[in-house]
Coordinates of N, CA and C in Angstrom, one line a residue:
X31 N -2.4 -0.8 0.1 CA -2.7 0.5 0.7 C -3.2 1.4 -0.4
X32 N -4.0 2.4 0.1 CA -4.6 3.3 -0.9 C -3.4 4.3 -1.3
X33 N -3.5 4.7 -2.6 CA -2.4 5.5 -3.2 C -2.3 6.8 -2.5
X34 N -3.5 7.4 -2.3 CA -3.5 8.8 -1.7 C -2.9 8.7 -0.3
X35 N -3.3 7.7 0.5 CA -2.8 7.5 1.8 C -1.3 7.3 1.8
X36 N -0.8 6.5 0.9 CA 0.6 6.2 0.7 C 1.4 7.5 0.4
X37 N 0.8 8.4 -0.4 CA 1.5 9.6 -0.8 C 1.6 10.5 0.4
X38 N 0.5 10.6 1.2 CA 0.6 11.4 2.4 C 1.6 10.9 3.4
X39 N 1.6 9.6 3.5 CA 2.6 8.9 4.4 C 4.0 9.2 4.0
X40 N 4.2 9.2 2.7 CA 5.6 9.4 2.2 C 6.0 10.9 2.4
X41 N 5.1 11.8 2.2 CA 5.3 13.2 2.4 C 5.6 13.5 3.9
X42 N 4.9 12.8 4.7 CA 5.1 13.0 6.2 C 6.5 12.5 6.6
X43 N 6.9 11.4 6.0 CA 8.2 10.8 6.4 C 9.3 11.8 5.9
X44 N 9.1 12.3 4.7 CA 10.1 13.2 4.1 C 10.3 14.5 4.9
X45 N 9.1 15.0 5.3 CA 9.2 16.3 6.1 C 9.8 16.0 7.5
X46 N 9.6 14.8 8.1 CA 10.2 14.5 9.3 C 11.7 14.4 9.2
X47 N 12.1 13.7 8.1 CA 13.5 13.6 7.8 C 14.2 14.9 7.6
X48 N 13.6 15.8 6.9 CA 14.2 17.1 6.6 C 14.3 17.9 7.9
X49 N 13.3 17.9 8.8 CA 13.3 18.6 10.1 C 14.5 18.0 10.9
X50 N 14.6 16.7 10.9 CA 15.7 16.1 11.7 C 17.1 16.5 11.2
X51 N 17.2 16.6 9.9 CA 18.5 17.1 9.3 C 18.7 18.5 9.6
X52 N 17.7 19.3 9.6 CA 17.8 20.7 9.9 C 18.3 20.9 11.3
X53 N 17.7 20.2 12.3 CA 18.1 20.3 13.7 C 19.6 19.8 13.8
X54 N 19.9 18.7 13.1 CA 21.3 18.2 13.2 C 22.3 19.3 12.7
X55 N 22.0 19.9 11.5 CA 23.0 20.9 11.0 C 23.0 22.1 11.9
X56 N 21.8 22.5 12.5 CA 21.8 23.6 13.4 C 22.7 23.4 14.6
X57 N 22.6 22.2 15.2 CA 23.4 21.9 16.4 C 24.9 21.8 16.0
X58 N 25.2 21.3 14.8 CA 26.5 21.2 14.3 C 27.2 22.6 14.2
X59 N 26.4 23.5 13.6 CA 26.9 24.9 13.5 C 27.1 25.6 14.8
X60 N 26.2 25.3 15.7 CA 26.4 25.9 17.1 C 27.6 25.3 17.8
X61 N 27.9 24.0 17.6 CA 29.1 23.4 18.2 C 30.3 24.0 17.6
X62 N 30.3 24.1 16.2 CA 31.4 24.6 15.5 C 31.7 26.1 15.9
X63 N 30.7 26.9 16.0 CA 30.9 28.3 16.4 C 31.4 28.4 17.8
X64 N 31.0 27.5 18.7 CA 31.5 27.5 20.1 C 32.9 27.2 20.1
X65 N 33.3 26.2 19.3 CA 34.7 25.8 19.2 C 35.6 26.9 18.7
X66 N 35.1 27.7 17.7 CA 35.8 28.8 17.1 C 35.6 30.1 17.9
X67 N 34.8 30.0 19.0 CA 34.6 31.2 19.8 C 34.0 32.4 19.1
X68 N 33.0 32.1 18.2 CA 32.4 33.2 17.5 C 31.3 33.8 18.4
X69 N 30.6 32.9 19.1 CA 29.6 33.4 20.1 C 30.2 33.8 21.4

């Protein structure tokens, strides 16, 4: 595979992973705050 293409592919995967983690932590904090009745 071309090196430039591979780098773009890698960056895309990393950004997808980070957005998934962000959503996960976001939902976790929402669940936690609902359990603690903050909202």
